[in-house]
Every structure is written in C-alpha cells, then in structure tokens.
Amino acid sequence: MCGVAGFTFDAGLRGMERRGRFERPLQRMLAALRHRGPDAQRGLLLDGMALGHTRLAIVDLEGGVQPMRDPATGVTVTFNGEIFNHQELREPLARGYAFRTRSDTEVLLASYLAYGIDCVQSFNGQFAFAIWDPRTRELWLARDRVGICPLFYARTSAGLAFASEAKALFAAGLVTPRLDVASLKQTLQLWSPAEGRSAFEGVCALPPRTVARFASGALELRRYWELDLDDAHIVRRSAREDELEVEALLRDAVRLRLRADVPVGAYLSGGLDSSLLSAIAKLQIGDGLKTFSVKFRNGDFDEREHQARAVAALRTEHATVEVDERAVAEALPEVVWHAEQLLLRAAPAPLLKLSNLVREHGLKVVLTGEGADEIFWGYDLYKETSVRQRWAQEPDSPRWSSLLSRLYPWLGTFARASGMLRESFGVGLDAPDAWDFSHRVRWTAGARLMRLLEPGVAFAAADEDPASSAELAFPTRALGFRALARAQVLEMQTFLSGYLLSAQGDRVLLGHGVEGRFPFLDHRLMQCAARLPDTAKLRGLRDKRILRRIGRRLLPPVLAQRGKFPYRAPVVSGLVGPNAVDWAREALQPSAIRQAGLFDANKVKLLVDKLARGGHASESDASALVAVATGQLLEQMRVAWTRPFRAGPFPAEVEAA
C-alpha cells in the first residue's frame, strides 16, 4: 500500500506560477505520508490539479511509478493499494490500450479509460485512488468495498483536497485541525467515528464501497456495491457442496494475494483464521513462508502455546515480538499519531511493534486473517445476538441465563445471581426486530464512557446521538434481513471499517511500511458466505463451522477446533501506578486533563486512583482509561499539527506538467 494526496486549484496558471504556489504544500503533504511509501515520493502539478504519491513498491518495482499519466488523454491516477486480478483484466484491455508497464496501476488507468469510473466493479482488490480527467475536468475518488485503504477529503477555498491520512491535509495548511466533539462522542459509543466522519471538523472519510465525483465545485457520492445478505438469496444444498465452494474461493483469494514482486509473509496468531491462511499459503508457495506473531508476558492474553503448535505443524520460519503492559503503553503515542483517533482498546500497540518486526526481517507484505469473524460469524456478538433473540421470544425460559453464562464465563456467579446479567444483556429485548438490536448491549456500555466528558464538551455535543448517526449509513433494505444478517451489516459498517481495518489495521501496518492483505475480505468469498445457511456459520455457541470443517483437512485438530480467543492487549499498569510510563503520568494529571479540556478532571482522578490501587481492572474501567489516555494524546497531536510543517531535507520531486 502507499499514500495518496492532492488538491484542486484555479485552472489556467502557468507552470512556474503553479510550482511557486503549490509545490511546497504538495511536498509537505507527501512528507506527512512518507511512512506509507518509503520507496519513493513524487508529485505532479497539472492545470488546476495537484496529485502526489508516496510509494511502497510491491508490483512492477521499476515501472509502477506514480502519479501515472496517460500521454494521449492526460488522465492521471494516484493509487494506493492493489488490484489483485490485474493480470486477468490486462488481456482484454490490451486490445485497445498499449501498456507501458507491468503494474496494476496502469491496469486501473486503462480500465478507467475503457469503462469510466464503473471500472471499480471489475476490481478484486483493496484500493483508494484519485483520478483527474482533464477532458471533463472531473476529479474521481474511490475506495474499496470494505474500507481496507483509507481516504479522507475536505472542502477548501479552492475546491477539494484529499489524502490517505488527515495529517497530510493539516501539513499542507489546507485544513486547520480541530477535534470534532460529535465524532468524539461517536467513538466512545461506536468504537470509531460514524461512517463518513473523521475525528476532525471539516475532514470527511470517503465511505467504503463508494465513488465520489468532484466537478464545477460540486461533490457527489455514490455507493457502487452492497453485500447482499437477504434471506431470499440463501442457497440450499449439501454441506459438502458449500464447503467445497468456500474452500475453492479461499484458496483462490490467497493465490491472488500472494501475487507480488517481493516476498509475502503471514501473521500467525495461533487461531483458526490465520492458521488456515498460513496453511493454504504454504501449500501454494512451498517452504520458506515467514510468519510473525505477538507474545504477551501476561498469560491471560498470551497465545504462544497455540502459535508453537501452528508453527510446528506448518513448518514456517517464525519470528515473534514479546510485549508487557509497559511496552504497550510506551507505544500508544505513536499509535495515536498514526490512527488519528481516540481508542477504547490498546490492541493496536502490539501490532505496531509486529509490523516493525516484519520490516526488520526484510518483508513488506503479510497475509492477515481479519474479516473471517465478520463474514463467518466468529465474534461473541453473533452468539450473544442469537441467544438474546431466543430470550426475547421466551422471556421466562431459564435457558438464556445458562447460555450467556457459557458464553461469558468471566461474569461469575454473583453477576448471574444478582440480576446484573439481566440488566446488561436484557437491553432492547422489547424490540428484537430493531435495526440495532445486536449492538444495543455494546453501545449501552460504551455510552457510559460519556459520563467522563468535560461538561462543556458534553454540552457542545448534546445534540449528537451516535446510534442515530450510525443509522444514517445503515442500508434501508437491510431492515428486512434476519437478526444475525443485520448484525453483520452493522459490524462491518462500524467496527470493521472504522476500527479493525483502520486503527488496528492499515495505520499500524503502514506505520512501518508494511502492506496487509486480507483473503477473507475477497468480495467473491464474502458473497459466497452471505449465501450460506446460518447453520454453516453458527449453531448454538459453535462458530465458523464451515471454516472448521475445512481446517480439519489442513490443520492439527486442536487448532481447527480451537474456540475463539479474542485478541486483546493489557495496558492498565503501564498507564497508572508505580510502573506507569512517563507520558501517561503527565497526561493523566488533573492539571493536564483540565488543560486539554476533553474530560472531567475530577472523574478521571477517581478512575485513575481506583486503578492505581491495583487489583483486577474491569473491562469497562480499562476501556475508560484507554479512552482518556488516547484522548489526551489525540489533543496533543492536534496541537502539534497546527504548527508549521516542514517537508524535511529530502522533499518529494514535483513536476509541473
């Protein structure tokens, strides 16, 4: 993956004037994105349009230089990501287009020239790109189907600016960074800003599966793809036929994602998804597959035993990075700088260290298993939704209590006996057909974090209802889906694209110039999974059933049948108490909390004092602490981003064409 940036300006300026006015802002944007593309940085100043690119060279190392311009038409593209099926698309395009390179970027360019922006329909890939068409003076922006590659934009006095990360907009002086209190509230409840929003005022995220057209000062957005989870499209056939199709598509998804002119490795957590991907990759490339994983010194979070089993079975060349709570806390400032948003979990921090490990071993591409839990219903959220649906139908049955206790054994006898379980999981049982039924429990817990907001911030954001903001992006036709299908739509719309693929995905991978590839998010596989009967994915509390059947043939039984182990990272003792890191000691002082002005200093002090006394930290208290700490860091970053930005000693080459 790479970094893209650009902005419009008045047409008709001569080359020297363009360079004099816009070269430095474009260079500053590219300098802010250098970590995403350490192999090359280059810009073009066209008539009315600045386009820039920072390159992580993976396909056609010599020929894939960007921005790439078609000499006949002047159409120019700056592209972040991969078109995995570019070889298949190239042959028919070559009948009418003379290719000059082997790159997928030129396939994208030729596809646009042949089919217009609807070319995105034919792409199997992960991408965010901008195309400037001087023939019509249109700027097109596009983003992949699930939001793997980021793309932000902002209206400016001269038109529109865009970049892979918001900080590039700030670096150019095109946007003044100001935290959006409505987005802050959304993140506390939904885990990320609502679809289309960022953490900053005036900076929008192009939603996944969307193309945007900017021309004559007007911006139009259009969705080009939807995952169809309608009951009417479920295909009834034998379990064996389902299994064969899923396995064939998964193998092909891995095959396409192994295409590169550099070596491709894999993350291997020791769970079913990453083990399955590594097994398939090993079958396709043979010996020499390099795999990587995180180990935690705290045994409650550690999976090293299962990682060792997978490595022994698959015989990969394995490397690990081991972290403790202090190391996780030390990494959080860098994580927030990359993620550009407040966090409720510290889980991205070890993954930032893991991407560094990958680079140290000479790789810059890894396969990773995100997406399997969304499309094959592996998260506890789906099991919880299923149980609560039954509870709503049979409110007096004792079975729901037993099932929830099995699902969440950490609840303990007290919670089950005292009514806490009913209070927590009984939310919304009177409306089981509601669009957000599946997420009511999680969102209600998240809403409690808003009690920590500074009163002035809470007042300023009083009109914001995060659930209503999420509903705006919820497809109308999904209202008719069954409960678990609605849960999947909502999970992909909020958690997957807004957090998992962003703060915990792209941002910490590209923090060290590593591209993640996600075979489970191949759109053909997602569509196939959507057509499966529910029982192929979930029966009772047994998840990802069809993947487990495939895993039996490729993995040791203990890995194929292993239950879901949520990836989490411990951090509390690294933020408070005697082992707290220096930045956290300072940032969580009442005076620092008051100065930042986001949270109530008295309430934060009560939380910090409670956790500093030691003992078991509840999930909600740990989440609140991470939210406050990363909120403080985000405000510090915002202030830093208001200062003049320098392009550094080696600014990008910029050509006025």
XYZ file of C-alpha atoms in Angstrom:
657
model
C 0.000 0.000 0.000
C 1.032 3.591 -0.413
C -0.011 7.150 0.339
C -2.003 9.441 -1.943
C -2.666 13.165 -1.702
C -3.840 16.050 -3.830
C -5.883 19.203 -4.113
C -7.609 21.304 -6.731
C -6.739 24.908 -7.524
C -7.644 27.518 -10.105
C -7.063 26.478 -13.707
C -5.097 28.486 -16.241
C -1.931 29.140 -14.229
C 1.430 28.854 -15.970
C 3.851 26.128 -14.892
C 6.178 28.432 -12.953
C 3.291 30.012 -11.078
C 1.850 26.614 -10.258
C 5.206 25.494 -8.913
C 5.713 28.687 -6.941
C 2.345 28.484 -5.209
C 1.670 24.789 -4.838
C 4.934 22.831 -4.879
C 5.682 23.295 -1.176
C 2.166 22.420 0.070
C 2.235 19.231 -2.018
C 5.695 18.354 -0.746
C 4.534 18.844 2.839
C 1.583 16.515 2.239
C 3.886 13.847 0.865
C 6.346 14.275 3.725
C 3.478 13.654 6.163
C 2.745 10.380 4.317
C 6.342 9.236 3.827
C 5.929 6.333 6.304
C 3.254 4.871 4.000
C 5.552 4.909 0.985
C 9.216 4.928 1.934
C 10.380 3.743 -1.526
C 9.560 6.933 -3.491
C 7.711 10.259 -3.188
C 6.598 12.171 -6.265
C 4.125 14.886 -7.230
C 2.568 16.392 -10.346
C 1.170 19.910 -10.765
C -1.331 19.802 -13.609
C -3.657 22.517 -14.842
C -5.898 23.005 -11.803
C -4.907 19.798 -10.038
C -2.067 18.728 -7.710
C -1.531 14.967 -7.340
C 1.014 13.254 -5.100
C 2.103 9.761 -4.206
C 4.355 8.008 -1.697
C 5.211 4.534 -2.900
C 5.622 1.185 -1.203
C 6.939 -0.693 -4.231
C 5.434 -4.196 -4.445
C 4.313 -4.793 -8.054
C 6.497 -3.827 -11.045
C 9.235 -2.310 -8.918
C 10.735 -0.379 -11.837
C 7.667 0.587 -13.864
C 4.981 1.397 -11.315
C 5.978 4.999 -10.705
C 3.135 7.349 -9.717
C 1.244 9.563 -10.253
C 0.756 7.791 -13.602
C -0.456 9.773 -16.624
C -1.894 8.609 -19.910
C 0.022 10.597 -22.542
C -2.841 10.539 -25.048
C -5.591 11.942 -22.833
C -3.761 13.445 -19.868
C -5.881 11.321 -17.491
C -3.769 10.852 -14.353
C -4.106 8.499 -11.392
C -2.616 8.343 -7.925
C -3.369 4.965 -6.401
C -2.986 3.298 -3.006
C -3.496 -0.444 -2.748
C -3.621 -3.463 -5.021
C -5.769 -4.711 -7.899
C -5.140 -8.408 -7.313
C -6.781 -9.538 -10.550
C -4.808 -7.088 -12.706
C -3.319 -9.878 -14.807
C -6.772 -11.162 -15.787
C -8.009 -7.631 -16.570
C -4.961 -6.735 -18.638
C -5.527 -9.077 -21.587
C -8.859 -7.681 -22.838
C -7.721 -4.110 -22.146
C -4.566 -4.645 -24.217
C -6.678 -4.874 -27.391
C -7.294 -1.142 -27.174
C -4.522 0.160 -24.938
C -0.739 -0.041 -25.334
C 0.619 -0.949 -21.921
C 3.993 0.523 -20.964
C 4.429 -1.201 -17.587
C 3.516 -4.440 -15.751
C 1.901 -2.540 -12.894
C -1.651 -2.833 -11.602
C -1.721 0.977 -11.551
C -1.678 1.058 -15.338
C -4.445 -1.567 -15.450
C -6.509 0.781 -13.282
C -5.732 3.670 -15.641
C -6.573 1.643 -18.754
C -9.768 0.348 -17.118
C -10.930 3.887 -16.411
C -10.208 4.914 -19.991
C -12.183 1.936 -21.281
C -15.132 1.809 -18.880
C -15.176 5.047 -16.877
C -15.394 5.044 -13.092
C -17.606 1.933 -13.169
C -14.344 0.059 -13.720
C -14.274 -0.375 -9.923
C -16.908 -3.102 -10.348
C -14.347 -5.336 -12.017
C -11.605 -4.912 -9.427
C -10.767 -7.639 -6.956
C -8.652 -5.671 -4.584
C -8.072 -3.216 -1.800
C -7.736 0.334 -3.001
C -8.205 4.059 -2.597
C -7.403 6.229 -5.566
C -7.923 9.585 -7.258
C -8.248 10.082 -10.997
C -8.023 13.501 -12.642
C -9.706 13.625 -16.030
C -8.699 16.886 -17.792
C -11.106 16.193 -20.671
C -14.106 16.801 -18.424
C -12.267 18.478 -15.532
C -13.595 15.814 -13.171
C -11.807 14.530 -10.091
C -12.847 10.999 -9.148
C -12.190 9.404 -5.746
C -12.886 5.740 -4.998
C -12.468 3.343 -2.106
C -12.599 -0.460 -1.885
C -15.641 -2.464 -0.858
C -14.910 -2.825 2.875
C -12.628 0.123 3.610
C -9.194 -1.506 3.816
C -7.464 1.539 2.328
C -8.248 4.932 3.887
C -9.144 8.105 2.019
C -10.034 11.457 3.583
C -11.202 14.630 1.906
C -12.046 18.202 2.820
C -13.627 21.143 1.071
C -11.196 24.047 0.647
C -11.456 27.628 -0.560
C -10.176 26.435 -3.954
C -12.239 23.249 -4.204
C -11.356 19.872 -2.734
C -8.330 18.257 -1.087
C -7.766 14.589 -0.281
C -5.171 12.356 1.396
C -4.664 8.882 2.822
C -4.354 10.402 6.278
C -5.821 13.591 7.710
C -2.448 14.821 8.935
C -1.402 15.419 5.307
C -4.270 17.898 4.917
C -3.054 19.707 8.018
C 0.572 19.650 6.845
C -0.343 21.467 3.637
C -2.198 24.142 5.571
C -5.392 23.261 3.706
C -7.343 22.426 6.872
C -6.911 23.645 10.462
C -7.061 20.653 12.838
C -9.947 20.939 15.271
C -11.376 17.959 17.150
C -14.992 17.190 16.288
C -16.818 16.696 19.599
C -19.644 14.836 17.842
C -17.118 12.340 16.431
C -15.529 12.061 19.862
C -18.894 11.051 21.272
C -19.450 8.608 18.416
C -16.091 6.950 19.060
C -16.846 6.475 22.755
C -20.026 4.593 21.860
C -19.365 3.032 18.419
C -15.549 2.488 18.703
C -14.943 4.842 15.767
C -16.407 7.958 14.138
C -19.623 7.183 12.260
C -19.250 6.211 8.612
C -18.108 9.170 6.542
C -16.723 11.063 9.552
C -13.243 11.572 10.974
C -12.067 12.797 14.379
C -11.669 16.302 12.945
C -14.047 19.055 11.946
C -14.281 19.505 8.194
C -12.431 16.282 7.366
C -14.607 13.508 5.930
C -13.763 9.868 5.298
C -14.866 8.553 1.932
C -17.085 5.615 2.955
C -16.152 2.117 1.775
C -17.739 0.875 -1.497
C -18.139 4.486 -2.645
C -17.038 6.623 -5.583
C -17.075 10.422 -5.470
C -17.152 12.876 -8.368
C -15.971 16.464 -7.925
C -16.606 18.873 -10.797
C -17.524 22.560 -11.081
C -17.398 22.886 -7.303
C -19.976 20.132 -6.679
C -19.265 16.849 -4.885
C -21.415 13.762 -5.465
C -21.028 10.411 -3.675
C -22.387 7.092 -4.896
C -22.190 3.556 -3.495
C -21.183 1.027 -6.121
C -21.510 -2.231 -4.167
C -23.571 -3.806 -1.383
C -23.177 -7.192 0.267
C -26.485 -8.989 -0.205
C -27.480 -10.854 2.960
C -31.149 -11.171 2.037
C -32.796 -14.434 3.132
C -34.088 -14.897 -0.411
C -30.563 -15.416 -1.718
C -29.584 -18.216 0.652
C -28.715 -21.289 -1.401
C -29.930 -24.638 -0.048
C -27.641 -27.512 -0.971
C -25.460 -30.066 0.770
C -22.935 -29.044 3.414
C -20.238 -30.694 1.317
C -21.055 -28.510 -1.692
C -20.929 -25.398 0.490
C -17.607 -26.484 1.914
C -16.046 -27.128 -1.486
C -17.063 -23.719 -2.816
C -15.825 -21.829 0.253
C -12.526 -23.700 0.220
C -12.002 -23.111 -3.507
C -12.689 -19.390 -3.152
C -10.470 -19.091 -0.094
C -7.607 -20.836 -1.872
C -8.042 -18.536 -4.869
C -8.224 -15.464 -2.627
C -4.896 -16.481 -1.081
C -3.431 -17.203 -4.527
C -4.289 -13.732 -5.791
C -2.918 -12.123 -2.631
C 0.406 -13.908 -2.967
C 0.972 -12.025 -6.234
C 3.870 -9.629 -5.717
C 7.379 -8.897 -6.903
C 8.554 -9.066 -3.283
C 8.206 -11.911 -0.726
C 4.873 -12.248 1.100
C 4.684 -13.426 4.728
C 1.787 -14.004 7.108
C 0.610 -13.106 10.583
C 0.074 -16.250 12.656
C -1.768 -15.723 15.933
C -2.383 -19.396 16.665
C -6.115 -19.078 15.976
C -8.134 -20.794 13.270
C -8.196 -17.959 10.712
C -4.508 -17.090 10.497
C -3.509 -20.753 10.763
C -5.792 -21.615 7.859
C -4.376 -18.824 5.705
C -0.812 -19.832 6.522
C -1.563 -23.456 5.695
C -3.010 -22.541 2.296
C -0.168 -20.118 1.563
C 2.360 -22.790 2.467
C 0.709 -25.238 0.063
C 0.961 -22.668 -2.723
C 4.478 -21.310 -2.264
C 6.194 -24.251 -0.561
C 8.955 -23.901 2.010
C 10.201 -20.544 3.158
C 6.944 -18.965 4.320
C 7.781 -16.448 7.045
C 5.220 -15.960 9.791
C 5.010 -13.451 12.635
C 3.177 -13.191 15.929
C 2.858 -11.280 19.206
C 3.507 -12.857 22.599
C 2.323 -11.330 25.870
C 4.106 -11.776 29.188
C 0.715 -11.711 30.865
C -0.559 -15.274 30.412
C -4.209 -14.170 30.342
C -3.597 -12.606 26.926
C -0.927 -14.903 25.529
C -1.313 -17.472 22.711
C 2.290 -18.677 22.368
C 1.361 -22.287 23.034
C -1.014 -22.338 20.082
C 1.383 -20.386 17.898
C 4.051 -23.003 18.586
C 1.642 -25.774 17.564
C 0.838 -23.995 14.304
C 4.488 -23.330 13.507
C 5.408 -26.950 14.216
C 2.594 -28.248 12.025
C 3.155 -25.844 9.137
C 6.946 -25.617 9.456
C 7.143 -21.910 8.786
C 10.060 -19.607 9.511
C 8.606 -17.900 12.547
C 9.510 -14.743 14.447
C 7.826 -13.180 17.459
C 7.817 -9.957 19.417
C 7.076 -10.153 23.147
C 5.441 -7.268 24.996
C 4.297 -6.405 28.505
C 1.904 -3.729 29.720
C 4.603 -1.082 29.930
C 5.722 -1.732 26.347
C 2.127 -1.457 25.168
C 1.757 1.880 26.988
C 5.050 3.164 25.567
C 3.792 2.538 22.033
C 0.444 4.315 22.426
C 1.641 7.845 21.469
C 2.970 6.533 18.152
C -0.233 4.536 17.630
C -2.429 7.596 18.133
C -0.219 9.636 15.777
C -0.867 7.042 13.077
C -4.508 6.232 13.937
C -5.652 9.847 14.285
C -8.485 8.858 16.596
C -9.294 8.096 20.197
C -9.138 4.387 21.098
C -11.077 2.196 23.511
C -8.540 -0.615 23.397
C -4.736 -0.758 23.399
C -4.720 -3.704 20.973
C -3.199 -1.725 18.048
C 0.018 -1.078 20.023
C 1.479 -4.613 19.856
C 0.541 -4.760 16.172
C 2.600 -1.622 15.524
C 5.549 -3.459 17.061
C 4.712 -6.513 14.951
C 4.844 -4.550 11.691
C 8.256 -3.273 12.767
C 9.342 -6.890 13.237
C 8.172 -7.711 9.715
C 10.294 -4.901 8.253
C 13.285 -5.987 10.317
C 13.001 -9.396 8.618
C 13.080 -7.771 5.189
C 9.384 -8.159 4.272
C 6.798 -5.541 3.442
C 3.698 -7.660 2.673
C 1.782 -10.010 5.002
C -1.433 -12.010 4.790
C -3.667 -11.479 7.785
C -6.926 -13.034 8.938
C -9.180 -10.046 9.596
C -12.654 -10.385 8.185
C -13.243 -14.077 8.968
C -15.069 -13.268 12.200
C -17.328 -10.799 10.406
C -18.380 -12.920 7.443
C -18.405 -16.352 9.158
C -19.848 -15.049 12.446
C -16.959 -15.798 14.759
C -17.403 -12.974 17.243
C -19.243 -13.438 20.531
C -21.504 -10.632 19.304
C -23.235 -13.054 16.911
C -23.687 -15.732 19.573
C -24.939 -13.134 22.023
C -27.409 -11.826 19.421
C -28.682 -15.339 18.760
C -29.175 -16.001 22.472
C -30.894 -12.671 23.060
C -33.236 -13.301 20.144
C -34.351 -16.522 21.815
C -34.599 -14.721 25.129
C -36.898 -12.125 23.562
C -39.153 -14.914 22.263
C -39.158 -16.853 25.549
C -38.632 -14.269 28.276
C -39.369 -16.698 31.120
C -37.126 -19.519 29.972
C -34.037 -20.176 32.123
C -32.042 -21.308 29.093
C -30.826 -17.802 28.175
C -29.070 -17.451 31.528
C -27.263 -20.725 31.074
C -26.186 -19.909 27.505
C -24.942 -16.421 28.360
C -23.017 -17.836 31.308
C -21.323 -20.313 28.991
C -20.574 -17.561 26.506
C -19.167 -15.205 29.134
C -17.793 -17.391 31.940
C -15.968 -14.383 33.384
C -19.327 -12.964 34.507
C -19.166 -15.081 37.651
C -21.825 -16.426 39.954
C -22.515 -13.053 41.565
C -23.450 -11.393 38.309
C -25.730 -14.272 37.353
C -27.449 -14.281 40.715
C -27.700 -10.539 41.345
C -29.587 -9.527 38.241
C -26.600 -7.785 36.625
C -26.801 -10.219 33.748
C -30.404 -9.264 33.054
C -29.575 -5.572 33.394
C -26.652 -5.823 30.939
C -27.965 -8.219 28.305
C -31.676 -7.533 28.586
C -31.307 -4.194 26.817
C -33.662 -3.910 23.847
C -35.426 -7.257 24.305
C -38.738 -5.491 23.747
C -37.697 -4.707 20.154
C -35.933 -7.776 18.716
C -36.579 -6.588 15.157
C -34.864 -3.240 15.692
C -32.077 -2.417 13.235
C -29.526 -2.108 16.076
C -30.735 -4.959 18.304
C -27.401 -6.796 18.023
C -25.340 -3.822 19.168
C -27.541 -2.425 21.923
C -25.557 -4.141 24.707
C -22.174 -2.966 23.440
C -23.364 0.534 22.656
C -25.100 0.939 26.011
C -21.846 0.042 27.757
C -19.949 2.476 25.524
C -22.407 5.252 26.234
C -21.432 5.086 29.925
C -17.997 6.415 28.954
C -19.632 9.713 28.055
C -20.017 10.401 31.756
C -16.304 11.174 31.721
C -16.655 14.031 29.237
C -15.911 17.552 30.426
C -19.300 19.305 30.961
C -18.620 21.896 28.266
C -17.781 19.192 25.719
C -20.834 17.186 26.726
C -22.995 20.282 26.266
C -21.460 21.071 22.870
C -22.202 17.520 21.718
C -25.592 17.241 23.398
C -27.461 17.039 20.092
C -25.314 14.168 18.845
C -26.809 10.671 19.155
C -24.160 8.203 17.923
C -26.723 5.469 17.275
C -28.755 7.807 15.067
C -25.576 8.738 13.161
C -24.846 5.058 12.595
C -28.408 4.527 11.427
C -27.948 7.104 8.667
C -25.485 4.784 6.938
C -27.469 1.592 7.609
C -28.909 0.343 4.275
C -32.693 0.557 4.194
C -33.029 -2.843 2.568
C -31.075 -4.397 5.463
C -34.018 -3.638 7.758
C -35.662 -6.701 6.264
C -32.727 -9.017 6.938
C -32.783 -11.591 9.730
C -31.201 -10.560 13.047
C -27.759 -12.112 12.500
C -27.522 -10.658 8.992
C -28.399 -7.220 10.358
C -25.702 -7.723 12.979
C -23.165 -8.461 10.237
C -24.087 -5.357 8.257
C -23.741 -3.187 11.345
C -20.500 -4.823 12.486
C -18.918 -4.303 9.069
C -20.199 -0.732 8.894
C -18.847 0.305 12.298
C -16.249 -1.960 13.907
C -14.640 -3.483 10.779
C -14.056 -0.433 8.628
C -13.907 2.216 11.345
C -11.638 0.425 13.797
C -10.339 -3.037 12.897
C -9.095 -2.231 9.381
C -8.112 1.291 10.335
C -6.662 1.920 13.816
C -5.826 -1.760 14.280
C -5.076 -2.440 10.599
C -3.848 -0.057 7.909
C -2.478 2.562 10.289
C -0.267 0.292 12.388
C 0.810 -1.777 9.366
C 1.779 1.290 7.328
C 3.356 2.804 10.414
C 6.356 0.717 9.408
C 5.671 0.481 5.679
C 4.006 -2.953 5.675
C 1.050 -3.888 3.470
C -1.589 -6.185 4.954
C -3.613 -8.394 2.618
C -6.935 -9.865 3.717
C -8.056 -13.020 1.850
C -11.244 -13.388 3.916
C -12.355 -9.977 2.569
C -12.195 -11.084 -1.070
C -15.619 -9.911 -2.288
C -16.330 -13.236 -4.017
C -15.803 -15.073 -0.731
C -17.940 -12.545 1.156
C -20.769 -13.019 -1.329
C -20.466 -16.795 -1.096
C -20.593 -16.649 2.722
C -23.656 -14.399 2.521
C -25.484 -17.109 0.550
C -24.754 -19.839 3.103
C -27.441 -21.001 5.524
C -26.921 -19.667 9.030
C -26.020 -23.086 10.409
C -22.949 -23.236 8.167
C -21.611 -20.345 10.202
C -23.174 -20.589 13.662
C -25.078 -23.290 15.537
C -25.634 -22.753 19.240
C -22.353 -21.354 20.538
C -20.217 -23.068 17.893
C -18.903 -20.508 15.414
C -17.301 -20.575 11.945
C -18.422 -24.167 11.471
C -17.638 -24.344 7.770
C -14.115 -22.992 8.268
C -13.528 -25.558 10.993
C -14.525 -28.354 8.627
C -12.035 -27.043 6.062
C -9.462 -26.687 8.820
C -9.748 -30.382 9.731
C -8.020 -31.284 6.469
C -5.292 -28.659 6.713
C -4.527 -28.206 10.413
C -3.981 -30.251 13.567
C -7.368 -30.932 15.233
C -6.500 -28.802 18.257
C -6.159 -25.721 16.004
C -9.117 -26.477 13.750
C -11.438 -26.856 16.731
C -9.953 -24.190 18.962
C -12.541 -21.740 20.298
C -12.395 -18.017 19.677
C -9.725 -16.280 21.769
C -10.294 -12.526 21.476
C -7.140 -10.584 20.689
C -6.612 -8.004 23.424
C -3.645 -6.171 24.903
C -3.141 -5.455 28.613
C -2.143 -1.879 29.407
C -3.568 -0.641 32.738
C -0.407 -1.000 34.859
C 1.562 0.729 32.111
C -0.681 3.793 32.391
C -1.269 4.111 36.151
C 0.500 3.017 39.326
C 4.206 2.543 40.093
C 5.098 1.141 36.644
C 3.313 3.794 34.596
C 5.231 5.304 31.686
C 6.237 8.963 31.928
C 3.912 10.341 29.246
C 0.900 8.740 30.946
C 1.861 10.090 34.391
C 1.907 13.591 32.914
C -1.105 13.280 30.605
C -3.376 11.860 33.331
C -2.570 14.545 35.903
C -5.677 16.632 36.769
C -3.946 19.776 35.526
C -3.238 18.136 32.140
C -6.798 16.859 31.904
C -8.139 20.378 32.575
C -5.769 21.925 30.047
C -6.811 19.531 27.282
C -10.441 20.202 28.126
C -11.933 16.917 26.850
C -12.656 15.058 30.082
C -13.837 15.870 33.600
C -10.666 16.057 35.719
C -12.391 15.029 38.962
C -13.985 11.917 37.436
C -10.752 10.935 35.713
C -8.884 11.267 39.033
C -11.336 8.900 40.705
C -10.814 6.387 37.889
C -7.018 6.702 37.932
C -6.838 6.416 41.744
C -9.044 3.332 41.689
C -6.962 1.563 39.044
C -3.650 2.666 40.583
C -4.525 0.771 43.744
C -4.104 -2.424 41.759
C -6.266 -5.488 41.730
C -8.420 -6.667 38.850
C -9.403 -3.954 36.374
C -12.818 -4.497 34.813
C -13.227 -4.315 31.033
C -15.203 -1.081 31.362
C -12.647 0.605 33.637
C -9.745 -0.425 31.378
C -11.646 0.853 28.358
C -12.374 4.167 30.085
C -8.708 4.575 30.995
C -7.536 3.899 27.436
C -10.149 6.317 26.107
C -8.963 9.127 28.385
C -5.261 8.441 27.793
C -5.573 8.287 23.998
C -7.929 11.265 24.012
C -5.204 13.238 25.777
C -2.679 12.067 23.191
C -5.003 12.977 20.331
C -5.364 16.502 21.667
C -1.560 16.764 21.951
C -1.244 15.628 18.312
C -3.868 18.120 17.221
C -1.903 20.959 18.778
C 1.295 19.707 17.120
C -0.439 19.538 13.744
C -1.388 23.231 13.983
C 2.300 24.209 13.864
C 4.087 24.883 10.559
C 5.101 21.615 8.912
C 8.385 21.188 7.086
C 8.928 18.816 4.175
C 12.321 17.792 5.582
C 15.778 17.673 3.992
C 14.672 15.435 1.098
C 11.384 16.834 -0.241
C 9.480 14.931 -2.898
C 10.230 15.533 -6.559
C 7.418 17.630 -8.025
C 6.901 18.168 -11.747
C 4.711 20.845 -13.323
C 3.220 19.178 -16.404
